[in-house]
Structure formats: C-alpha cells, structure tokens
Amino acid sequence: IDRMNYKSLIKKETKVIAYVVICLTLMVIGISYAMFLQVNKNSENQVVETGTLVITYKNGNGEALQEGDIITNSVCLEPMADEEALSMSECSYKLNILNSGSLPASYKLMIYNNVNDLPEGGVNVNHSLIRIGISKGKETLSPMESKTLSEITHTTETEGETAQNNIKYVLDTGVLEAGEDITYSVQAWLNEALVTGAVTGEYVYLKLEVSSVVSETADVSSESIVDTIRQIPVVTEGNGLYEVSHEDAEITYTEDNTKINHLKQTELRYAGSNPNNYVEFNNELWRIIGLVNTPEGQRIKLIRNESIGSYSWDSSESNINGGYGINEWSTSKLKDILNTGVYYNRESGTCYNNWNNATVACDFSSTGLTNESKNMIDNIPWNIGSNDAITYTYENINTNTFYNLERSNNTGKTCSSSDFCNDTVSRTTTWLGMVGLMYPSDYGYATSGGVTTNRETCLNTVLHSWNENEINDCKDNDWLYQSENAQWTLTPLAHSTYARRIFIINSDGLVGHSDSSYNLISRPSIYLKTIVKIVDGNGTIDQPFKLNM
C-alpha cells in the first residue's frame, strides 16, 4: 500500500470516542484503522469507582474527558515505528488511580480482548502486530516503554484459533496506601509492518481493566514482603538486617534536578558473610539485597545467588570506542539480553562475548525468567548516574558517596574525542525497565565488617582499597563478594579519556572498572512489586522465603 494513499484513507475513517467502564478499544477496519476510547459519564468528569479505588480519565493534553468528546487525531492510529509513536504525547490516554479508602488497596491493570463488541464477521488481528506503550508515576511520569502485546505477561494460557480472545495481559500491579494515587499513560499503535496491508479486513478490540482487592483488616498490608521485612529486628553487628540512613542524600530523577524528598529515608539492607536472606524466585535461589530507595519509592531488591554466565556488558564495532562498547545501560547489549532477549524470554540464542561485537552461544531455556516471575517484577525507573570524573575518580569513592553518585545527574561520558570516546549515544541518568544489576553501593552496604575493621569504618573507606590486607574484614564479611570472579555493576565510570568503562566488583574485593566488552559474570537484579507476599520459609538456604502475589 502506498504510504501517502494509506494516510489519506486512514484520515477519512478514523474516530476516537470516550467511554467509562475502564476501557480502551482499538478497532481496525479494512485498510483504514479506527481507535475508539469511549467513556460513559456518571459525573461531571470522567470518573469510575471500583471498591475504594477511584479512576479518573484524561486525554493526552491532560484535560478531563467529557461525555461526547471526540478525538480525531488520525496520526495516532497509523502503523509506525516505536520511536515515532512514543514521541506523540498527545496520543496517550491517561488514567489516575486513587485509593479513597482508609486501608491499603491492591490493584491490577490489565488489557484484554473485548470479544463481545467484535463486529459481526470480524476477525481479530494477531497480538504480535499490536504495540502498547505505558508509563507511570506518582509525581512525574517515567519515560514511556513499549512492548508488543503478545510479549506482555498474561494470566491465561489457551490454545486454538480463539486463544488470544481469552488472554488478559497484565500491564502492572501495585498497592496504594490510604489516600495515595498513581497515574498511568497508555497508548496503542500498529506495528509499522502493517503498512503492507497484511491485516486488511480484520478487527481488534482491546479493553483496559483495573481490578481492586481492598484489605478487610487494618494489618493486611503486613502480608506484603515490604512490611514483612520491616518487621524483622535489625542488628548492629554480624549477619542480619541493618538500617541505613540517607538524610543527606540528594536523590533525583528529573532533568531539572528536582529532589524527591520523600526518598530520603531509612533503608534496610542485609549484610554479613551469610545472612538469612535467601528467596525462592524463578525456581532458583535468589537473595534479598534489602528494602531500598527507588524513584518510585521503596522496593524490595533481589539478586540472583549465582551468575547466569560471563558476558559483555556491551560491545561495539571496532570503529566505535575502539570496539570496546559504550557505557550507557539503556543501550547496552547485556540490558537487551536481560529485558527483551534470550534470558527474558527463557530461550537459547547468542550473547555478546568480547570486543568488536563478538558473540557466543547462550542457553537460558531452563534458567531464564518464567512468566510467573516476570509478573512479580516491578517495571520502574533505575538510577544510572555516575561519578563526575573530576571530584570523584574510581580511587576515592566510599559506599555512601557511591550511593549519592548513582542517583546523581552525572553521566558516564565526560570525554569528547579520541578513538575511545567517539560514540554518538545520548547518555541518560535513569532507565525504565525490569532487570538490572547491582550497584557498587549495594556491594558496600552488604558488609557487616568484623573485629579488626567494623562496619562503620568499612562504609567510610574507599571501595577501591577493600583488597588491602588490613581491612580484609570488609570484603570477607560481605555476602555479595565472590573471590572467584569479577562481577559487573550497573554503574558507568566517567573518565576523561574513555566512554566505555563500567564499575566492577573485582575478584580481590576492590571496586574497580573494566571495558564494557570484557567477559565478567552477570547476576541479574530486580525490584519486586509491592503486592508480592512471603508465604513460607525463614530465609535460610534450606528454607528460603517463598513468594506469591
């Protein structure tokens, strides 16, 4: 189909209407496509209630939808590339979820086929051709991330020609405290491949649904893993759970350096040579790093007990940064493997394994993420700030300083020329995703110290010197330390000459740096959704905590 003719056809036939029952309807007609967002009004503004949850709908300009509002921007409905679609904020459909009750309430945001509204004779287009974009936030919306509908974790496995009609895809879940709210922005478009006319005469109807589970007793929130961990007694020495205060931390995630002050609060971190922080997750042993601060609030952070193998953090062609990769996590090769590639999809394939984009076979068909595990992982912003390369080099940063730098607006690229600093990748300080790595500060806070060097001294000692004999207590009583292997972290190193290096936990215990194309072990790390519960176990290696939603 000629693209210009295709655009003229779509403009003639596109309509968008607003409709109340928490629903987003996408309709594809012939070679022109029409999206219906219809809302039945039960008050002056577009509002729906389910339990104690109050859902308010707005259009892409932030205006409350009214009965009879018609949105006629046909550009939003064309098949297009992700980058083009995500840049059209005016095409998004916003909903705000408020817990108006006095008790915590959990919610689940799902999208599914509205089969009952399918026109007579209509045939549903395959979900692999539909793209969904979603972002969320309590004060500022995170960057929108897109996925093919069929890639999203779903609640129902079915077979046969009508299988996709019975699938509910889980876009997100969460818990809102009394009076708390959260905003989502959702948009849908057709894969650019549809321009070929492959779906002529087909339809697809989708609905957004918010389901509510309201607590019946005041202490029901204690069943969540967050509150369970908060009830564990803290310690001041040896193996256990420690308090970590960040009263002076400047935690930021907005481009204008706006501080999110509610994140300046006490964290809980497991520390020691072998604390009881084992978790059964993804049918494997993982461990709890702690209850830590994120741009979305406090979350339980896990890390895989063992690595998934030795792979490059990134790699590049020989004419880009000398072939040694680019130190930007949002574009890294390892990020792709963990979040959209073979590990995320629990399959075999190829992984990057050295300089100049070299690859090696890798098989995660039995160790990659299961659908059940993916449904427990929170898709939230991760801080990927760096040192400033002038005040702080890799040789003079202690644990608390690392924590602040990781959450700063410093990026991993401060150089501007040379064969090792010639990439054109834009640097960011936050990344929206599901699977990352540990930070250098995670490693630092995991020490309990010992008799010769106590925990406080370890935390105030630069991490680059943790290999020195006189402070062996720091690394030897740190459960994240591995003497056999060097480990990747998430944090780029800002250097005056290179734009390719990453902070690592070295096999001798110090925090150093490596070119991103080197092969170091990768231990996936994730944040759990707040509605995840501990249903069994005591955290020991023999009886790890067992999780459920």
PDB file of N, CA and C in Angstrom, residues 474-521:
ATOM      1  N   CYS A 474      36.189  -6.132  55.622  1.00  0.00           N
ATOM      2  CA  CYS A 474      35.143  -5.503  54.814  1.00  0.00           C
ATOM      3  C   CYS A 474      34.625  -6.448  53.736  1.00  0.00           C
ATOM      4  N   LYS A 475      35.513  -7.003  52.923  1.00  0.00           N
ATOM      5  CA  LYS A 475      35.078  -7.897  51.845  1.00  0.00           C
ATOM      6  C   LYS A 475      34.760  -9.297  52.349  1.00  0.00           C
ATOM      7  N   ASP A 476      35.520  -9.767  53.350  1.00  0.00           N
ATOM      8  CA  ASP A 476      35.307 -11.142  53.822  1.00  0.00           C
ATOM      9  C   ASP A 476      33.970 -11.313  54.530  1.00  0.00           C
ATOM     10  N   ASN A 477      33.408 -10.227  55.022  1.00  0.00           N
ATOM     11  CA  ASN A 477      32.097 -10.282  55.676  1.00  0.00           C
ATOM     12  C   ASN A 477      31.044  -9.558  54.834  1.00  0.00           C
ATOM     13  N   ASP A 478      31.159  -9.736  53.519  1.00  0.00           N
ATOM     14  CA  ASP A 478      30.228  -9.140  52.556  1.00  0.00           C
ATOM     15  C   ASP A 478      29.699 -10.268  51.677  1.00  0.00           C
ATOM     16  N   TRP A 479      28.409 -10.571  51.792  1.00  0.00           N
ATOM     17  CA  TRP A 479      27.842 -11.736  51.108  1.00  0.00           C
ATOM     18  C   TRP A 479      27.788 -11.560  49.595  1.00  0.00           C
ATOM     19  N   LEU A 480      27.911 -10.330  49.084  1.00  0.00           N
ATOM     20  CA  LEU A 480      27.922 -10.106  47.638  1.00  0.00           C
ATOM     21  C   LEU A 480      29.298 -10.328  47.009  1.00  0.00           C
ATOM     22  N   TYR A 481      30.318 -10.440  47.837  1.00  0.00           N
ATOM     23  CA  TYR A 481      31.681 -10.632  47.335  1.00  0.00           C
ATOM     24  C   TYR A 481      31.881 -12.063  46.853  1.00  0.00           C
ATOM     25  N   GLN A 482      32.557 -12.221  45.720  1.00  0.00           N
ATOM     26  CA  GLN A 482      32.921 -13.534  45.197  1.00  0.00           C
ATOM     27  C   GLN A 482      34.401 -13.523  44.849  1.00  0.00           C
ATOM     28  N   SER A 483      35.166 -14.349  45.530  1.00  0.00           N
ATOM     29  CA  SER A 483      36.618 -14.354  45.321  1.00  0.00           C
ATOM     30  C   SER A 483      37.017 -15.011  44.008  1.00  0.00           C
ATOM     31  N   GLU A 484      36.111 -15.772  43.402  1.00  0.00           N
ATOM     32  CA  GLU A 484      36.458 -16.485  42.166  1.00  0.00           C
ATOM     33  C   GLU A 484      36.249 -15.636  40.924  1.00  0.00           C
ATOM     34  N   ASN A 485      35.409 -14.612  41.003  1.00  0.00           N
ATOM     35  CA  ASN A 485      35.015 -13.903  39.788  1.00  0.00           C
ATOM     36  C   ASN A 485      34.903 -12.401  40.010  1.00  0.00           C
ATOM     37  N   ALA A 486      35.168 -11.663  38.947  1.00  0.00           N
ATOM     38  CA  ALA A 486      34.835 -10.241  38.923  1.00  0.00           C
ATOM     39  C   ALA A 486      33.392 -10.101  38.444  1.00  0.00           C
ATOM     40  N   GLN A 487      32.663  -9.127  38.999  1.00  0.00           N
ATOM     41  CA  GLN A 487      31.237  -9.000  38.725  1.00  0.00           C
ATOM     42  C   GLN A 487      30.912  -7.621  38.158  1.00  0.00           C
ATOM     43  N   TRP A 488      29.988  -7.599  37.186  1.00  0.00           N
ATOM     44  CA  TRP A 488      29.502  -6.339  36.637  1.00  0.00           C
ATOM     45  C   TRP A 488      28.617  -5.620  37.654  1.00  0.00           C
ATOM     46  N   THR A 489      28.636  -4.304  37.604  1.00  0.00           N
ATOM     47  CA  THR A 489      27.616  -3.494  38.267  1.00  0.00           C
ATOM     48  C   THR A 489      26.850  -2.723  37.191  1.00  0.00           C
ATOM     49  N   LEU A 490      25.850  -1.977  37.603  1.00  0.00           N
ATOM     50  CA  LEU A 490      25.028  -1.213  36.673  1.00  0.00           C
ATOM     51  C   LEU A 490      25.641   0.146  36.338  1.00  0.00           C
ATOM     52  N   THR A 491      26.647   0.569  37.083  1.00  0.00           N
ATOM     53  CA  THR A 491      27.082   1.961  37.089  1.00  0.00           C
ATOM     54  C   THR A 491      28.237   2.231  36.122  1.00  0.00           C
ATOM     55  N   PRO A 492      28.080   3.197  35.211  1.00  0.00           N
ATOM     56  CA  PRO A 492      29.172   3.554  34.300  1.00  0.00           C
ATOM     57  C   PRO A 492      30.249   4.362  35.012  1.00  0.00           C
ATOM     58  N   LEU A 493      31.468   4.258  34.527  1.00  0.00           N
ATOM     59  CA  LEU A 493      32.572   5.069  35.031  1.00  0.00           C
ATOM     60  C   LEU A 493      32.792   6.249  34.092  1.00  0.00           C
ATOM     61  N   ALA A 494      32.718   7.459  34.642  1.00  0.00           N
ATOM     62  CA  ALA A 494      33.026   8.649  33.856  1.00  0.00           C
ATOM     63  C   ALA A 494      34.539   8.859  33.897  1.00  0.00           C
ATOM     64  N   HIS A 495      35.147   8.944  32.720  1.00  0.00           N
ATOM     65  CA  HIS A 495      36.600   9.025  32.603  1.00  0.00           C
ATOM     66  C   HIS A 495      36.940  10.128  31.611  1.00  0.00           C
ATOM     67  N   SER A 496      38.062  10.794  31.812  1.00  0.00           N
ATOM     68  CA  SER A 496      38.439  11.914  30.945  1.00  0.00           C
ATOM     69  C   SER A 496      38.831  11.474  29.545  1.00  0.00           C
ATOM     70  N   THR A 497      39.116  10.174  29.344  1.00  0.00           N
ATOM     71  CA  THR A 497      39.582   9.686  28.044  1.00  0.00           C
ATOM     72  C   THR A 497      38.663   8.653  27.422  1.00  0.00           C
ATOM     73  N   TYR A 498      38.002   7.827  28.260  1.00  0.00           N
ATOM     74  CA  TYR A 498      37.225   6.697  27.758  1.00  0.00           C
ATOM     75  C   TYR A 498      35.730   6.895  27.984  1.00  0.00           C
ATOM     76  N   ALA A 499      34.929   6.329  27.083  1.00  0.00           N
ATOM     77  CA  ALA A 499      33.469   6.332  27.237  1.00  0.00           C
ATOM     78  C   ALA A 499      32.956   4.907  27.143  1.00  0.00           C
ATOM     79  N   ARG A 500      33.703   3.982  27.714  1.00  0.00           N
ATOM     80  CA  ARG A 500      33.396   2.562  27.520  1.00  0.00           C
ATOM     81  C   ARG A 500      33.517   1.747  28.807  1.00  0.00           C
ATOM     82  N   ARG A 501      33.816   2.381  29.914  1.00  0.00           N
ATOM     83  CA  ARG A 501      34.147   1.625  31.120  1.00  0.00           C
ATOM     84  C   ARG A 501      33.020   1.623  32.156  1.00  0.00           C
ATOM     85  N   ILE A 502      33.001   0.512  32.916  1.00  0.00           N
ATOM     86  CA  ILE A 502      31.940   0.244  33.892  1.00  0.00           C
ATOM     87  C   ILE A 502      32.590  -0.096  35.228  1.00  0.00           C
ATOM     88  N   PHE A 503      31.966   0.338  36.318  1.00  0.00           N
ATOM     89  CA  PHE A 503      32.443  -0.074  37.640  1.00  0.00           C
ATOM     90  C   PHE A 503      32.191  -1.568  37.833  1.00  0.00           C
ATOM     91  N   ILE A 504      33.156  -2.256  38.428  1.00  0.00           N
ATOM     92  CA  ILE A 504      33.033  -3.697  38.678  1.00  0.00           C
ATOM     93  C   ILE A 504      33.423  -4.013  40.116  1.00  0.00           C
ATOM     94  N   ILE A 505      32.976  -5.169  40.594  1.00  0.00           N
ATOM     95  CA  ILE A 505      33.444  -5.718  41.866  1.00  0.00           C
ATOM     96  C   ILE A 505      34.522  -6.728  41.503  1.00  0.00           C
ATOM     97  N   ASN A 506      35.755  -6.414  41.799  1.00  0.00           N
ATOM     98  CA  ASN A 506      36.858  -7.276  41.388  1.00  0.00           C
ATOM     99  C   ASN A 506      36.936  -8.529  42.257  1.00  0.00           C
ATOM    100  N   SER A 507      37.614  -9.554  41.759  1.00  0.00           N
ATOM    101  CA  SER A 507      37.714 -10.819  42.490  1.00  0.00           C
ATOM    102  C   SER A 507      38.555 -10.689  43.757  1.00  0.00           C
ATOM    103  N   ASP A 508      39.357  -9.619  43.880  1.00  0.00           N
ATOM    104  CA  ASP A 508      40.122  -9.417  45.117  1.00  0.00           C
ATOM    105  C   ASP A 508      39.391  -8.519  46.108  1.00  0.00           C
ATOM    106  N   GLY A 509      38.153  -8.096  45.773  1.00  0.00           N
ATOM    107  CA  GLY A 509      37.326  -7.353  46.714  1.00  0.00           C
ATOM    108  C   GLY A 509      37.237  -5.862  46.486  1.00  0.00           C
ATOM    109  N   LEU A 510      38.114  -5.292  45.681  1.00  0.00           N
ATOM    110  CA  LEU A 510      38.033  -3.855  45.451  1.00  0.00           C
ATOM    111  C   LEU A 510      37.008  -3.528  44.367  1.00  0.00           C
ATOM    112  N   VAL A 511      36.528  -2.285  44.370  1.00  0.00           N
ATOM    113  CA  VAL A 511      35.679  -1.792  43.298  1.00  0.00           C
ATOM    114  C   VAL A 511      36.577  -1.068  42.305  1.00  0.00           C
ATOM    115  N   GLY A 512      36.685  -1.629  41.106  1.00  0.00           N
ATOM    116  CA  GLY A 512      37.495  -1.040  40.060  1.00  0.00           C
ATOM    117  C   GLY A 512      36.651  -0.759  38.840  1.00  0.00           C
ATOM    118  N   HIS A 513      37.235  -0.905  37.650  1.00  0.00           N
ATOM    119  CA  HIS A 513      36.482  -0.667  36.428  1.00  0.00           C
ATOM    120  C   HIS A 513      37.022  -1.533  35.309  1.00  0.00           C
ATOM    121  N   SER A 514      36.191  -1.724  34.291  1.00  0.00           N
ATOM    122  CA  SER A 514      36.557  -2.586  33.166  1.00  0.00           C
ATOM    123  C   SER A 514      35.937  -2.041  31.890  1.00  0.00           C
ATOM    124  N   ASP A 515      36.607  -2.303  30.759  1.00  0.00           N
ATOM    125  CA  ASP A 515      35.969  -2.025  29.477  1.00  0.00           C
ATOM    126  C   ASP A 515      34.702  -2.862  29.376  1.00  0.00           C
ATOM    127  N   SER A 516      33.640  -2.289  28.844  1.00  0.00           N
ATOM    128  CA  SER A 516      32.334  -2.948  28.857  1.00  0.00           C
ATOM    129  C   SER A 516      32.273  -4.200  27.997  1.00  0.00           C
ATOM    130  N   SER A 517      33.247  -4.401  27.117  1.00  0.00           N
ATOM    131  CA  SER A 517      33.221  -5.591  26.252  1.00  0.00           C
ATOM    132  C   SER A 517      33.856  -6.815  26.900  1.00  0.00           C
ATOM    133  N   TYR A 518      34.507  -6.638  28.065  1.00  0.00           N
ATOM    134  CA  TYR A 518      35.131  -7.782  28.723  1.00  0.00           C
ATOM    135  C   TYR A 518      34.065  -8.758  29.203  1.00  0.00           C
ATOM    136  N   ASN A 519      34.466  -9.993  29.444  1.00  0.00           N
ATOM    137  CA  ASN A 519      33.533 -11.031  29.887  1.00  0.00           C
ATOM    138  C   ASN A 519      33.615 -11.200  31.405  1.00  0.00           C
ATOM    139  N   LEU A 520      32.676 -10.605  32.102  1.00  0.00           N
ATOM    140  CA  LEU A 520      32.585 -10.740  33.550  1.00  0.00           C
ATOM    141  C   LEU A 520      31.238 -11.363  33.890  1.00  0.00           C
ATOM    142  N   ILE A 521      31.127 -11.894  35.105  1.00  0.00           N
ATOM    143  CA  ILE A 521      29.884 -12.589  35.443  1.00  0.00           C
ATOM    144  C   ILE A 521      28.745 -11.592  35.634  1.00  0.00           C
TER     145      ILE A 521
END
